[in-house]
Coordinates of C-alpha atoms and ligand atoms in Angstrom, one line a residue:
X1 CA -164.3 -48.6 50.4
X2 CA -167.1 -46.4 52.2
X3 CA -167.5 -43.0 50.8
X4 CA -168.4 -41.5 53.9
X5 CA -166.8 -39.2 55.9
X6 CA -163.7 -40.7 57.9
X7 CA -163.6 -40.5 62.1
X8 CA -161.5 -39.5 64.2
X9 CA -160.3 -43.2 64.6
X10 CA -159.2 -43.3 61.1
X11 CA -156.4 -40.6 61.6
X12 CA -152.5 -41.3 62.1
X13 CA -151.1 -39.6 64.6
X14 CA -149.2 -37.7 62.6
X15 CA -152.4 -37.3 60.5
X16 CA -154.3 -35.9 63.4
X17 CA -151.3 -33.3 63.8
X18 CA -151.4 -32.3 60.3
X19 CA -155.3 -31.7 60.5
X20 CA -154.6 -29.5 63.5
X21 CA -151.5 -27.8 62.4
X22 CA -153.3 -27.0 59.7
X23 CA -156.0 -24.9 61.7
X24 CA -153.3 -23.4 63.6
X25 CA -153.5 -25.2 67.1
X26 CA -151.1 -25.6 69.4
X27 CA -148.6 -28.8 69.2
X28 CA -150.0 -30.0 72.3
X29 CA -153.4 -30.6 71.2
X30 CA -152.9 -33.5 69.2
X31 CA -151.4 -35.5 72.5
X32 CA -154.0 -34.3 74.8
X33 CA -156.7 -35.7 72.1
X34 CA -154.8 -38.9 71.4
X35 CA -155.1 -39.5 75.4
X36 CA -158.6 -38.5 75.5
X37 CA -159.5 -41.2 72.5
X38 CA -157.0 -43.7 73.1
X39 CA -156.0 -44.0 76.9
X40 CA -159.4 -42.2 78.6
X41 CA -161.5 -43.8 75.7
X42 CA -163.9 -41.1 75.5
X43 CA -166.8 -41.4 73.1
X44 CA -167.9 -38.1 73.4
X45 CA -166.4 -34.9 72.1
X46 CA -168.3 -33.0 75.2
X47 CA -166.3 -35.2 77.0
X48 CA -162.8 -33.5 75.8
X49 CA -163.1 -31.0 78.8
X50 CA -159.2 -29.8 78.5
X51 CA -159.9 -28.9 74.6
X52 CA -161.5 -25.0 74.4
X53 CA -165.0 -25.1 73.1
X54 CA -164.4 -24.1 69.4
X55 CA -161.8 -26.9 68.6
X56 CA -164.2 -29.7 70.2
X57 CA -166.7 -27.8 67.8
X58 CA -164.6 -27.4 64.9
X59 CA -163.3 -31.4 65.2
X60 CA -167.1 -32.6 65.9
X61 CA -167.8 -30.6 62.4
X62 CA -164.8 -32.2 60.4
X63 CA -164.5 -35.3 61.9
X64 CA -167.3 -37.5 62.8
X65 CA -166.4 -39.2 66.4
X66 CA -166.9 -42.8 65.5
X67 CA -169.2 -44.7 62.7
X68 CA -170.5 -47.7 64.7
X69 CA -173.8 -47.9 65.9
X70 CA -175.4 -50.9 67.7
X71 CA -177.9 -52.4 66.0
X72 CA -178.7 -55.9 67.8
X73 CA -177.2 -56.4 71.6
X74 CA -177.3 -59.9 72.6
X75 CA -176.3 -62.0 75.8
X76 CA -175.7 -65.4 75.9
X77 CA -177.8 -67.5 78.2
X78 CA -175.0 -68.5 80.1
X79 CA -173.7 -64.4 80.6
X80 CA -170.2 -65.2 79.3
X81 CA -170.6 -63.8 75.4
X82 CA -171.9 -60.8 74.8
X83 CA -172.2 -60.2 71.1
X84 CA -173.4 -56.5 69.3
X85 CA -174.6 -56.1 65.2
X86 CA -173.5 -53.0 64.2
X87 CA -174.4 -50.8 61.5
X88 CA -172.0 -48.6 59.7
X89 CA -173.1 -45.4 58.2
X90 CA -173.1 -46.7 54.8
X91 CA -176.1 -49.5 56.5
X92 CA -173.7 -52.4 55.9
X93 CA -173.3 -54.3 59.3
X94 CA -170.6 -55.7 60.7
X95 CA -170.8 -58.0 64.3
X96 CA -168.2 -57.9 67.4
X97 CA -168.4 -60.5 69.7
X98 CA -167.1 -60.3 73.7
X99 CA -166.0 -63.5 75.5
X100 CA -165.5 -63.9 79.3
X101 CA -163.2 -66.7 80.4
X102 CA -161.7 -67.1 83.9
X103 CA -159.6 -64.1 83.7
X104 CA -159.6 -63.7 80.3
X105 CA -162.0 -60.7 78.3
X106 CA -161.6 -61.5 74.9
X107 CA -163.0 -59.3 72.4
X108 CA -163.6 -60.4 68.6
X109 CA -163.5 -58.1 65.9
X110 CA -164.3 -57.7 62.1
X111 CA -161.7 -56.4 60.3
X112 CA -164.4 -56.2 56.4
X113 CA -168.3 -56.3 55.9
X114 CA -169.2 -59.6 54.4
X115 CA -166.4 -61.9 52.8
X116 CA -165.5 -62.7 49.5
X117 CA -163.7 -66.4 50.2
X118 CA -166.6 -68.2 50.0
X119 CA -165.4 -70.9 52.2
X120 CA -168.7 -72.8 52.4
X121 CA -169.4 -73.9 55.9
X122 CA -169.1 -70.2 57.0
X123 CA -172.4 -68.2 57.4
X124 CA -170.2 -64.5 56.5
X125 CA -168.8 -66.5 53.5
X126 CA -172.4 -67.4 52.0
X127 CA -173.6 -64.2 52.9
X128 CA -170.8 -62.7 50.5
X129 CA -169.0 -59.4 50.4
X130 CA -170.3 -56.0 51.1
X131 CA -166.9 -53.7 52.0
X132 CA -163.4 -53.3 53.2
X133 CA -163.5 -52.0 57.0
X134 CA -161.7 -48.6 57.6
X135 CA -158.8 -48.8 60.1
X136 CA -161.1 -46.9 62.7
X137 CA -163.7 -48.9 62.1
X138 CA -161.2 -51.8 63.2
X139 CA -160.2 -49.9 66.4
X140 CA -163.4 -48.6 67.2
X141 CA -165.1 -51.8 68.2
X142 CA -162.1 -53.0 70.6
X143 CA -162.6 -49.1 72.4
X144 CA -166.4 -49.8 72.6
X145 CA -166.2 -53.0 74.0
X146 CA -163.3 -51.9 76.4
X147 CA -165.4 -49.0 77.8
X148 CA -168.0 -51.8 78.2
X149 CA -165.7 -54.2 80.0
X150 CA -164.6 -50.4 82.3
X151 CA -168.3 -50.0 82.8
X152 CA -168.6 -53.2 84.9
X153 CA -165.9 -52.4 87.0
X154 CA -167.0 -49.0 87.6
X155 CA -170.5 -50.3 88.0
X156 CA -168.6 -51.9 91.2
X157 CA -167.0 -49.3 92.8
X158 CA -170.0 -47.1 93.2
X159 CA -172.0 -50.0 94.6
X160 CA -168.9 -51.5 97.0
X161 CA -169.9 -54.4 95.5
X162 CA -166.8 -57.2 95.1
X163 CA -165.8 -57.6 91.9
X164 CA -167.4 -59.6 89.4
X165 CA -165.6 -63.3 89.9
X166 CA -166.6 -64.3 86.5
X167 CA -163.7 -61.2 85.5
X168 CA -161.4 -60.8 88.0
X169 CA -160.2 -58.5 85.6
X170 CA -161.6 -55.7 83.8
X171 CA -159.9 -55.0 80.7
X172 CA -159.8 -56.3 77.4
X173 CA -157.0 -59.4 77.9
X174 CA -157.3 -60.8 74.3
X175 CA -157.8 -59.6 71.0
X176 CA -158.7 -61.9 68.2
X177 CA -159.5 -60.9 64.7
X178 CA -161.8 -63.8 63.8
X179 CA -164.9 -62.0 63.3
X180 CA -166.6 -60.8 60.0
X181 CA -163.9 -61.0 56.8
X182 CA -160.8 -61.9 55.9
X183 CA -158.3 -59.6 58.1
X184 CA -155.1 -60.2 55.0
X185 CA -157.9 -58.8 52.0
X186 CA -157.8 -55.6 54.3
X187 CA -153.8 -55.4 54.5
X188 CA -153.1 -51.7 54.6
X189 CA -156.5 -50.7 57.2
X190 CA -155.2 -54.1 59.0
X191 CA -151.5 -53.1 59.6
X192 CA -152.8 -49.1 60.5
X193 CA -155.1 -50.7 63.3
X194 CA -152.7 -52.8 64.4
X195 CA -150.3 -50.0 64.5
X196 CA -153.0 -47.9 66.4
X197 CA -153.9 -50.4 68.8
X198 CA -150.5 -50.8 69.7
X199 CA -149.5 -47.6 70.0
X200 CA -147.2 -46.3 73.2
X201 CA -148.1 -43.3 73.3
X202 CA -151.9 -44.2 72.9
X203 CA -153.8 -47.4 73.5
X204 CA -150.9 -49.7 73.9
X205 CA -152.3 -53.0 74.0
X206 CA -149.6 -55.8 73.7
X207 CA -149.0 -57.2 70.2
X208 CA -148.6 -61.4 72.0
X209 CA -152.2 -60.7 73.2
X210 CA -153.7 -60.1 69.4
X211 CA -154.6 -63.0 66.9
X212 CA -155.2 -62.4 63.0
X213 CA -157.0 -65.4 61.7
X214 CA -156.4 -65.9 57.8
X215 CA -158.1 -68.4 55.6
X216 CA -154.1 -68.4 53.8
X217 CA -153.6 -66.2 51.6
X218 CA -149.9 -67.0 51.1
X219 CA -148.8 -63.7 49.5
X220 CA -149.9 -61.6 52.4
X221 CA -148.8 -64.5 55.3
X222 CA -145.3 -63.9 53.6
X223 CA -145.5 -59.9 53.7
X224 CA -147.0 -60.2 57.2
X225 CA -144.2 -62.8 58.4
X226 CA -141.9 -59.4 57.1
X227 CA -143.7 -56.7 59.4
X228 CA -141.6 -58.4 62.5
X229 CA -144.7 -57.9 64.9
X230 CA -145.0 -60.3 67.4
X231 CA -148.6 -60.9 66.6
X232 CA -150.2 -64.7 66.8
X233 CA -151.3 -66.1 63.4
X234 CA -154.1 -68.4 63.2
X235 CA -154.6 -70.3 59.8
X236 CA -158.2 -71.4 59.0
X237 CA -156.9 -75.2 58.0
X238 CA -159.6 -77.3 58.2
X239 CA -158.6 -79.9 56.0
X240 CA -154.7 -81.4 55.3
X241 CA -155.3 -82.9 51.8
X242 CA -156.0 -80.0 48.7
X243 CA -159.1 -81.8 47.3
X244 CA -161.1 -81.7 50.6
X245 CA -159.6 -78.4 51.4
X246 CA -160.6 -76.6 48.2
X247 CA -163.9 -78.3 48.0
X248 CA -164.4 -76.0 51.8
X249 CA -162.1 -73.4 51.4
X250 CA -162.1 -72.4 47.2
X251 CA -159.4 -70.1 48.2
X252 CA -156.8 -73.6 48.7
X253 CA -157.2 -73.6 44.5
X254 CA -154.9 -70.4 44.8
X255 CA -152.1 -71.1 47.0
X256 CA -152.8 -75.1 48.0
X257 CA -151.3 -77.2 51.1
X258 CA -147.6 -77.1 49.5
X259 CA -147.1 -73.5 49.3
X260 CA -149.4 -72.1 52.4
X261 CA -147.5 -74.7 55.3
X262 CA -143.9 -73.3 54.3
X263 CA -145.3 -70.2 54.5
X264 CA -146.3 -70.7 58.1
X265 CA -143.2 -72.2 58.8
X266 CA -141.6 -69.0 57.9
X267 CA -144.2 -67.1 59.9
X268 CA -143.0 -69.4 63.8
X269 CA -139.6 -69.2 62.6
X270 CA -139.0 -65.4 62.1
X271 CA -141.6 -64.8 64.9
X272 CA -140.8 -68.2 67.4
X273 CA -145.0 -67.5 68.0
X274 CA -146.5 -70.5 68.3
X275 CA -148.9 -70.7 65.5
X276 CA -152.8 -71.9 65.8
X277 CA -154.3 -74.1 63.1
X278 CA -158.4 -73.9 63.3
X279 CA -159.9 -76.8 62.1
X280 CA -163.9 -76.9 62.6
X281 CA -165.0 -80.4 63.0
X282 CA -167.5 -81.5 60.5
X283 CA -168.8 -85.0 60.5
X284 CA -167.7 -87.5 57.7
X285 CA -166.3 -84.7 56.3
X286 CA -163.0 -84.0 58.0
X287 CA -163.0 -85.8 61.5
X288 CA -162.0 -88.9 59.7
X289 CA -158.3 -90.9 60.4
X290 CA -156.9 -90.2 57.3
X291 CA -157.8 -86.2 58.0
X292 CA -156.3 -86.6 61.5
X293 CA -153.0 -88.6 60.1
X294 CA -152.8 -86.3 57.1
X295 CA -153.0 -83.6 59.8
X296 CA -150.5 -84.6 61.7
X297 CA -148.2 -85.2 59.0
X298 CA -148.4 -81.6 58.5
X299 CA -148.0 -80.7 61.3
X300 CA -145.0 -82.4 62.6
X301 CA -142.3 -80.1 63.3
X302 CA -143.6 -77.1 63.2
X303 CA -144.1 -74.7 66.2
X304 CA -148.2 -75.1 66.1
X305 CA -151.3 -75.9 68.0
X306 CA -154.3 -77.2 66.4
X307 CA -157.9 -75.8 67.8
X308 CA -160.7 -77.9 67.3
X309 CA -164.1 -76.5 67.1
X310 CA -167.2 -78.6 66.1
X311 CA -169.1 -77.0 63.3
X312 CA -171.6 -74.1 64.1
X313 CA -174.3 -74.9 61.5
X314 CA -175.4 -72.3 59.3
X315 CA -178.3 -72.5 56.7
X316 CA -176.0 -72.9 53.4
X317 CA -174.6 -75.8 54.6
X318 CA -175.8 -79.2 55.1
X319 CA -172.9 -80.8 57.2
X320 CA -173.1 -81.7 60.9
X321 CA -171.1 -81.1 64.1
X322 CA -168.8 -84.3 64.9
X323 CA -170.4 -86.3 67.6
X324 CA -168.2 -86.6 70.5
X325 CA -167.3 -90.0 69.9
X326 CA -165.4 -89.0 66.7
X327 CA -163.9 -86.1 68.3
X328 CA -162.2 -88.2 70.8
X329 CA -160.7 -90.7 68.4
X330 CA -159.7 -87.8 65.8
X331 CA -158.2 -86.3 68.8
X332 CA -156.2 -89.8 70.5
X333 CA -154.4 -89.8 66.6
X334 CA -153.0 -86.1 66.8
X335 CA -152.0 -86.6 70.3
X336 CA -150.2 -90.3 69.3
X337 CA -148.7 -88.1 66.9
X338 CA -147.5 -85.6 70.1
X339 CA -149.4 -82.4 68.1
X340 CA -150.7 -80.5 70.5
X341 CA -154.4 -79.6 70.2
X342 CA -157.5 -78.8 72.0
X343 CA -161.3 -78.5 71.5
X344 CA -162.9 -75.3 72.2
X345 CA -166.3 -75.3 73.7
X346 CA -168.9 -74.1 71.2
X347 CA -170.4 -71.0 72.9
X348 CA -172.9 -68.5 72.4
X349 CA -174.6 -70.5 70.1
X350 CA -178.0 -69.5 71.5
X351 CA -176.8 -65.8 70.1
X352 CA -175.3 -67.1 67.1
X353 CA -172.3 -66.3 67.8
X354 CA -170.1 -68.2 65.6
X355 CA -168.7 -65.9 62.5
X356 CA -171.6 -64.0 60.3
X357 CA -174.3 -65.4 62.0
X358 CA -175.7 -63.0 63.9
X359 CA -176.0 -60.9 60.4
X360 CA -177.6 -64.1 58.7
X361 CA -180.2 -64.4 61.3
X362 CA -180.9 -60.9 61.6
X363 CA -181.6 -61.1 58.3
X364 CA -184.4 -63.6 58.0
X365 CA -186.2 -61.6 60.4
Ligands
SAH401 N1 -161.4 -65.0 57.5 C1 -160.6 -65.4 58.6 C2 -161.1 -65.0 60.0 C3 -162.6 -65.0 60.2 S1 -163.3 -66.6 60.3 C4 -160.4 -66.9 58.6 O1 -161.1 -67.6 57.8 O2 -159.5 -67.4 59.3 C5 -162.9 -67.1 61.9 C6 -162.8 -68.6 62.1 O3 -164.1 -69.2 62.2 C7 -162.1 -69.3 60.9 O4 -161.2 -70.3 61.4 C8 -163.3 -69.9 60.2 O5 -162.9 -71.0 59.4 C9 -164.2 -70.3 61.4 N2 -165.5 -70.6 61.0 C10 -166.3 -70.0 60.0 N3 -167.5 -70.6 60.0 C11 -167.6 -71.5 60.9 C12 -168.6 -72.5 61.4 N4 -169.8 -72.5 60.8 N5 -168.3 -73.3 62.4 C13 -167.0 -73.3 63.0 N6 -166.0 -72.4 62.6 C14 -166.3 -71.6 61.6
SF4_402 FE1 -164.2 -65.4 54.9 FE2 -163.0 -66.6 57.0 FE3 -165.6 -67.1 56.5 FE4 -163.8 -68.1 54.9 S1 -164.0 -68.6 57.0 S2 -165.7 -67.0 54.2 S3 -162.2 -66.4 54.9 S4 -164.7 -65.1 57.1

């Protein structure tokens, strides 16, 4: 954990009451600052104007407002993912990644600095682990990338211009915690930003519109499963046989095939969520019949979806995207088998967006 001082996005609410209690402030004041962070998304204390001079002095003094700073902004060729390297004050980096589809603004977090799975196809994995996230530092990229999405739209109405038809709609739609780290190694910040983002009284964003990716770590699937949130869970598969899957993931050595798929059948049953199995498509490797039969075999009955994404290459690894001959027969065997699945396009890779590898490339620089 970072040493430094924590932000303002760190606190409870009932944290940030106690902090002003505690200089003597009115009750109100925590509300009207929970509205100016959370529903007006300032990032500015100047910008506080219904808070008298001193407090927004005496907060700015105590609590620093945020800890991200952007450190590498990058647009995709194509304009439809925008992805940002930030640096924390500590200097370890952490990337957030923004996707425009159709209506959709989907914005990918981090939820830890580095990662200490080691799964070996993953550029964040080889780069290893640096630190847990705080839960601000979880929050504050979705607020920065929202007041980014606001921008555009306000960027609009000054101009008269029509609205952007690439984003008919400009707020964050989607949350997905697939970024840097592995969100279930970061329980406790994990559940407090989840708690934050979702808060009534504050940001409110839906629970069904947020996904926590997980390699499987079984233990915290099953404590997760007992939170009753109606968040999606998407589990990092890959492979449907242990010896492949633990020669990929080393983390399938700890809690293999037979004790992470109950565990994910608890998770659609408590939750009826439909649950996402990733599976990045890597050729020879695990785009081969027998994967897509064992696959399927695990997959049968159980409220899932499997999305395909061909491999992102990275330097510590030698293996290669499946050619789209390969895909389509791995694909006509899951859907003989009636398991749903679909391929998602690779984008962004001109930015390197795929997981950690901004960081890696901004590192051999
Ligand atoms: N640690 C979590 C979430 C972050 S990784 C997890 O593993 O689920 C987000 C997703 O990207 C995971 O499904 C991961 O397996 C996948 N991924 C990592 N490296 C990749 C690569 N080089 N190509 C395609 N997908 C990759
Ligand atoms: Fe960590 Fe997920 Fe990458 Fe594995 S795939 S190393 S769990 S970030």
């Amino acid at each position: 954990m970072t040493n430094s001082r924590p932000s303002l996005y760190d606190l409870k609410f009932d944290e940030l009451q106690s902090a002003l209690q505690g200089w003597s402030e009115a009750a109100f004041r925590a509300k009207q600052i929970w509205e100016w962070l959370y529903v007006r998304l300032v990032d500015s204390y100047e910008a506080m104007t219904s808070l008298p001079k001193p407090l927004r002095d005496r907060l700015a003094a105590e609590y620093p407002l945020g800890r991200l700073t952007p450190q590498v902004d990058l647009l995709s060729s194509d304009g439809w993912t925008r992805k940002i390297l930030f640096a924390l004050p500590d200097q370890a980096q952490i990337e957030t990644v923004l996707m425009e589809y159709d209506t959709r603004n989907t914005v990918c977090i981090s939820t830890q600095a580095g990662c200490a799975m080691g799964c070996t196809f993953c550029a964040t994995g080889q780069g290893g682990f640096q630190r847990n996230l705080t839960s601000g530092e979880i929050v504050e990229q979705v607020l920065f990338f929202d007041r980014e999405v606001r921008k555009g739209e306000r960027a609009n109405q000054r101009t008269g211009a029509s609205p952007d038809p690439r984003s008919t709609d400009h707020r964050l739609t989607n949350l997905v915690l697939m970024g840097m780290g592995e969100p279930f190694a970061n329980y406790h910040q994990l559940i407090d930003a989840l708690q934050r983002l979702s808060d009534p009284i504050g940001y409110h964003f839906g629970v069904r519109r947020i996904t926590v990716s997980t390699v499987g770590l079984v233990p915290m699937i099953e404590r997760f499963t007992q939170e009753h949130l109606q968040v999606n869970l998407a589990v990092s598969l890959h492979a449907a046989t242990n010896d492949l899957r633990a020669s990929m993931l080393p983390i399938n050595k700890r809690y293999p095939l037979e004790v992470l798929i109950p565990a994910c059948r608890a998770y659609a049953s408590a939750t009826h969520r439909r649950l996402s199995f990733e599976w990045a498509l890597i050729e020879n490797v695990n785009d081969t019949p027998e994967q897509a039969r064992a696959l399927a075999q695990l997959a049968k009955g159980l409220l899932c979806h499997v999305n395909l994404i061909p491999l992102n290459p990275t330097h510590g690894y030698n293996g290669a995207a499946s050619t789209r001959e390969r895909i389509a027969a791995f694909r006509s065997i899951l859907d003989a088998q009636h398991i749903p699945n679909s391929l998602r396009v690779r984008r962004g890779i001109d930015i390197h967006a795929g997981c950690g590898q901004l960081q890696q490339a901004n590192a051999d620089h």
